[in-house]
XYZ file of C-alpha atoms in Angstrom:
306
model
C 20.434 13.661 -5.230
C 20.634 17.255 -5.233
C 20.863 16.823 -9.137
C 17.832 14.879 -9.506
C 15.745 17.768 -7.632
C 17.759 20.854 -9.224
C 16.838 19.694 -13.213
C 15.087 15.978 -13.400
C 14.624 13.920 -15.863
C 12.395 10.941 -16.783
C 14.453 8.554 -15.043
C 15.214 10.328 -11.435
C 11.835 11.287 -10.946
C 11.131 7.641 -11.365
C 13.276 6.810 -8.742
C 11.736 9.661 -6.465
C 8.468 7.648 -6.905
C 10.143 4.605 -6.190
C 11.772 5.830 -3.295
C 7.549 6.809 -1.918
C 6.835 3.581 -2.533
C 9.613 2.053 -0.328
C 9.490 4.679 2.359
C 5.984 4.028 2.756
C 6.175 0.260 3.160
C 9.113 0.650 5.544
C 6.858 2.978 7.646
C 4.122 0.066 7.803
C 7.121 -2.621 8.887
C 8.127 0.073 11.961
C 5.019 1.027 12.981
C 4.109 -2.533 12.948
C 7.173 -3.530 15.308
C 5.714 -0.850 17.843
C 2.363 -2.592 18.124
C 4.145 -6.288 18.223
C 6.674 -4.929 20.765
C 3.871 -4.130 22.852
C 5.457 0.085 21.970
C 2.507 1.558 21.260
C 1.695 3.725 23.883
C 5.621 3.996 24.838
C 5.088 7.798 24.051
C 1.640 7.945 25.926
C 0.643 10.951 24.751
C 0.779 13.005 20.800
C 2.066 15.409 19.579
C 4.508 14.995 22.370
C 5.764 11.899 23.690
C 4.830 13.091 27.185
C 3.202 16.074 29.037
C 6.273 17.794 29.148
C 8.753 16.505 27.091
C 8.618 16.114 22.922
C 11.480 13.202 23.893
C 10.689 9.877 25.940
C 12.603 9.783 29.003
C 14.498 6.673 31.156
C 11.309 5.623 32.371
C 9.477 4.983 30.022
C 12.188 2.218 29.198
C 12.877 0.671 25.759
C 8.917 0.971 24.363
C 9.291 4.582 24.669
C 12.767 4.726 22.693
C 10.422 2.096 20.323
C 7.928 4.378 19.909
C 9.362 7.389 20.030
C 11.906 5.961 17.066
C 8.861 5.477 14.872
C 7.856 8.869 14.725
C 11.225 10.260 13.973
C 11.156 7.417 11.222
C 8.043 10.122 9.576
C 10.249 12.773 9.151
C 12.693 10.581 6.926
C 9.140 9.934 4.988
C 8.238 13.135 4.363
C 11.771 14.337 3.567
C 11.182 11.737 0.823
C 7.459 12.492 -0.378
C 8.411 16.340 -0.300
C 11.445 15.715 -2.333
C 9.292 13.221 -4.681
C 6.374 16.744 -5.027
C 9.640 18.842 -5.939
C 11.165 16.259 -8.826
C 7.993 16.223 -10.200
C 6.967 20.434 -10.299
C 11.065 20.843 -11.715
C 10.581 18.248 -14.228
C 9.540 19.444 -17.175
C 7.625 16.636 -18.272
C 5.311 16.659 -16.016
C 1.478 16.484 -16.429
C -0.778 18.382 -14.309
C -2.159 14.461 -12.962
C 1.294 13.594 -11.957
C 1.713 16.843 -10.130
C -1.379 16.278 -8.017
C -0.883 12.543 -7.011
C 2.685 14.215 -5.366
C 0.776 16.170 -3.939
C -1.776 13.779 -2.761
C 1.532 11.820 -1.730
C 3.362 14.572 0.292
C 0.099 15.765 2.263
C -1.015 12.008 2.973
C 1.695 11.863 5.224
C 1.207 14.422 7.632
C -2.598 13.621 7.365
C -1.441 9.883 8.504
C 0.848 11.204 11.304
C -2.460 13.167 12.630
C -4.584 9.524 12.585
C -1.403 7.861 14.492
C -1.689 10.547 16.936
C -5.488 9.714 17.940
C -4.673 5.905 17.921
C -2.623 6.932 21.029
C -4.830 9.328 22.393
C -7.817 6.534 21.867
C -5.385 4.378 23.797
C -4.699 2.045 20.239
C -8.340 2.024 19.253
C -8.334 -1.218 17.103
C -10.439 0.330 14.523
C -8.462 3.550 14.180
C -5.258 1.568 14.395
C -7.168 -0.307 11.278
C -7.413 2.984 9.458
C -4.304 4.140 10.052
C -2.558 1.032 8.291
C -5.222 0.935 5.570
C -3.997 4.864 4.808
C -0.454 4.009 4.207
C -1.779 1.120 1.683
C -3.534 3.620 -0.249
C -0.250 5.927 0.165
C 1.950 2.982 -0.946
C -0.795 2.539 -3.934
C -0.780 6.215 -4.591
C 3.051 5.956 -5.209
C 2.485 3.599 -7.681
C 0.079 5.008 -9.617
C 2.972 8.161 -9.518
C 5.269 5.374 -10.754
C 3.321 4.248 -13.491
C 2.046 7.891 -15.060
C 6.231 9.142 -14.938
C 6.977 6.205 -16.797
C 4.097 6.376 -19.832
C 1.244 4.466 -20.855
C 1.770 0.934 -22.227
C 0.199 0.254 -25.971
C -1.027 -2.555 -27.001
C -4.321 -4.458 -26.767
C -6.024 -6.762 -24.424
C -9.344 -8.269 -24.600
C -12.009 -6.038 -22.405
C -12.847 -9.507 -19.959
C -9.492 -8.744 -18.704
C -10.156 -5.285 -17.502
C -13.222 -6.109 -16.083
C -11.210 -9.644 -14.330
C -8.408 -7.608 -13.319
C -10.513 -4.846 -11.672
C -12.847 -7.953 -9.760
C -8.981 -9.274 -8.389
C -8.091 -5.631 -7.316
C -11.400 -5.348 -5.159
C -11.331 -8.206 -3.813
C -7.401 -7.369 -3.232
C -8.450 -4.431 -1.221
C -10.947 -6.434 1.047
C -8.784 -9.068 1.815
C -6.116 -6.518 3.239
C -9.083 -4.759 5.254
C -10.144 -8.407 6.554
C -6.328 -8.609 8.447
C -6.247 -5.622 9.945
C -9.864 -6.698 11.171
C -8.467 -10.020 12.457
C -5.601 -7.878 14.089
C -7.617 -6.140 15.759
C -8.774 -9.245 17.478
C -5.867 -10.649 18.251
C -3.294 -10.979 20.723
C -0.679 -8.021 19.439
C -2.641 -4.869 20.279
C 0.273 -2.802 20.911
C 0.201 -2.477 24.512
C -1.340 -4.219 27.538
C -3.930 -2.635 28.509
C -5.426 -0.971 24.845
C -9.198 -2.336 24.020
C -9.796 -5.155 21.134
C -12.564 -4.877 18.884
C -14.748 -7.668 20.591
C -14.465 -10.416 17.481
C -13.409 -13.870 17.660
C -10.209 -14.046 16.233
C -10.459 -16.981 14.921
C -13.649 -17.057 13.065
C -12.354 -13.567 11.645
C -8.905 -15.686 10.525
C -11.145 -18.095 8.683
C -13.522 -15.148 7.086
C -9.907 -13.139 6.135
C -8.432 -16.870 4.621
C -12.134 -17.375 2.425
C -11.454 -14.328 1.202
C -7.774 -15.064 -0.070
C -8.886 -18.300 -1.610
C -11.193 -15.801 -3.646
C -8.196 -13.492 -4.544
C -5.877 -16.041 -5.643
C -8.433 -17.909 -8.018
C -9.440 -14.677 -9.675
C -5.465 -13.947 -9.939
C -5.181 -17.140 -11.298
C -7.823 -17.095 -13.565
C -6.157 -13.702 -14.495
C -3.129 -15.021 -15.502
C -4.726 -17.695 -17.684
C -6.464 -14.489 -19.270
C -2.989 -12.870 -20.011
C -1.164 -15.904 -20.701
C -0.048 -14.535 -24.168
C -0.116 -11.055 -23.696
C 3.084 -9.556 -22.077
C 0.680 -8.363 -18.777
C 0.769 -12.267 -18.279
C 4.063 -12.483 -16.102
C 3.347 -9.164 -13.770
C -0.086 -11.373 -13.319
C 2.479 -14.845 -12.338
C 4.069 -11.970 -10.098
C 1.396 -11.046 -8.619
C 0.355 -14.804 -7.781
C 3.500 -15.675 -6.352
C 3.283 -12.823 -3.884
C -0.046 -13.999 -2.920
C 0.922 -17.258 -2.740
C 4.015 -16.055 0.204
C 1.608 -13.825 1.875
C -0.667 -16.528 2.185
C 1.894 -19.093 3.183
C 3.212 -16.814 5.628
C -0.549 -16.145 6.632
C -0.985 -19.780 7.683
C 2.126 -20.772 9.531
C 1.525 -17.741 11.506
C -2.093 -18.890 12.789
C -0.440 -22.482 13.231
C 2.357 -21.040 15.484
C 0.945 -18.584 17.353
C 1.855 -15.441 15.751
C 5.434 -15.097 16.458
C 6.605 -11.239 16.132
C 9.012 -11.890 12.911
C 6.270 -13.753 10.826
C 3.614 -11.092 11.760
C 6.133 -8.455 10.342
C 7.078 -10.171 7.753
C 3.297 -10.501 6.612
C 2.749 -6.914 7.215
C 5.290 -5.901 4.807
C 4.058 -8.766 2.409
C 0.573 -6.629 2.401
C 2.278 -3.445 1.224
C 4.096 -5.631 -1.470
C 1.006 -7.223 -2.597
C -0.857 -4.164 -2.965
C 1.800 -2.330 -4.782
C 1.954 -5.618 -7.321
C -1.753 -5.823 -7.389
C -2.066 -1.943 -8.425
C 0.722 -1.769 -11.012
C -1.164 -4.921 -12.646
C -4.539 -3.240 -12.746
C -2.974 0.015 -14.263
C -0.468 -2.255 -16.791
C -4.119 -3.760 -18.089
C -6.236 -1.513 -17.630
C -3.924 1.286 -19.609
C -2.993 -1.672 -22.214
C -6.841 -2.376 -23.036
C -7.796 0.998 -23.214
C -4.952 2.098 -25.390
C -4.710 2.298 -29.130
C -3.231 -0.782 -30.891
C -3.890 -3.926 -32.863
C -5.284 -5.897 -30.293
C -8.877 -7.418 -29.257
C -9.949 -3.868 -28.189
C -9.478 -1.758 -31.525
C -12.748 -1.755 -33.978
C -12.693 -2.424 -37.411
C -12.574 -0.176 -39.993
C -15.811 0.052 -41.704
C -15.182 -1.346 -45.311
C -15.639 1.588 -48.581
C -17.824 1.266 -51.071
C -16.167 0.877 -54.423
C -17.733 3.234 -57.126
């Protein structure tokens, strides 16, 4: 490891990104277990856990350990953004864009820790509980976009419909991960007994949140037919078959009552799905813009012979 930060190449600062991208969607699967354990307010107070004490103590019980183990869970993430910022300034490869989206990276963090700590001080505000999971999507997306630029623009060409397609999916992408934390926030796992719910009907907001998927997955699918001979294609079937979980695991969920493991395991599914969804809108996007012999290059014009 030390290596990879001392004189990186190509590859390890690759795996630096990679390693933002899973530290941030194991940071949305913890801090997700303190709101289903009921944790959140376990440490009942920020930047400390109490009044007088940085550390939960024996009565606060097991949601302050919970909670308490979250937030020590941030330092491991920004031990892992900072060390993804210094792979990229060693490597001498680098372009000044990659630099700043580490940098973006490595402050989001903090900047997130600040918007956990007035969830708890707004008792688990739904709405700024909402924000704080829709930052570590973008941070999670961020990553990605770090992944992609390290490893190069694709060539090749695609026809321009499929930019404009694949940016309609990501949108609607984007609203139908804003839609659960919505529903979330007016449901039954607020993250402690007494914190406030945002006053909608939980249901109706499951059935807006599900139109919206059916949306997503026919513009994926109408994506993939798109893409269907163009190597972009099978990240599109990815993409759809993550959709297709989340929204299986989406359903039996509602049906059973939102049992802990399923709403985790759907929690996690949303970081997947927008880390799929964004390395398919930069693998077409980059392919339609770039130079090759494809739908998007013009013609020469044709010389007069004298």
């Amino acid at each position: 490891m030390t290596a990879s930060l001392r004189a990186p190449v190509q590859s390890s600062v690759e795996k630096w990104a990679w390693a933002a991208v899973v530290a941030n969607t194991v940071i949305v699967l913890t801090g997700g277990l303190v709101r289903l354990t009921g944790s959140g307010l376990g440490c009942p107070t920020w930047p400390r856990c109490t009044d007088n004490s940085f550390v939960p103590h024996r009565e606060l019980g097991s949601h302050g350990v919970i909670e308490f183990g979250n937030r020590m869970l941030t330092y491991v993430l920004v031990a892992v953004v900072v060390g993804t910022f210094i792979a990229v300034r060693r490597w001498s490869g680098s372009t000044r864009e990659q630099r700043r989206l580490a940098l973006v990276i490595a402050l989001g963090v903090p900047f997130q820790a600040v918007i956990g700590g007035i969830s708890v001080l707004t008792d688990l505000n739904p709405w700024v509980v909402s924000l704080h999971l829709i930052l570590s999507m973008l941070l999670v997306a961020t990553s990605i976009l770090l992944v992609f630029r390290v490893r190069g623009v694709a060539s090749g060409g695609l026809v321009r419909a499929a930019t404009g397609r694949v940016i309609s999916m990501y949108v609607v992408l984007w609203v139908v991960v804003y839609l659960g934390t919505v529903v979330t926030g007016s449901g039954p796992h607020a993250g402690d007994a007494k914190a406030p719910r945002n006053g909608l009907d939980p249901h109706v907001m499951s059935h807006v949140h599900a139109a919206s998927v059916y949306v997503l997955v026919v513009l994926t699918a109408l994506l993939c037919f798109e893409l269907r001979k163009f190597p972009e294609g099978r990240l599109a079937l990815l993409l759809l078959g993550v959709e297709l979980a989340q929204g299986t695991i989406g359903f039996v969920q509602y049906f059973t009552d939102l049992p802990i493991a399923l709403v985790a395991a759907h929690l996690v599914g949303g970081a997947v799905l927008i880390a799929t969804g964004t390395f398919v809108l930069l693998a077409v996007v980059s392919s339609s813009l770039a130079p090759g012999t494809g739908e998007t290059s013009r013609p020469a014009r044709p010389t007069r012979s004298r």
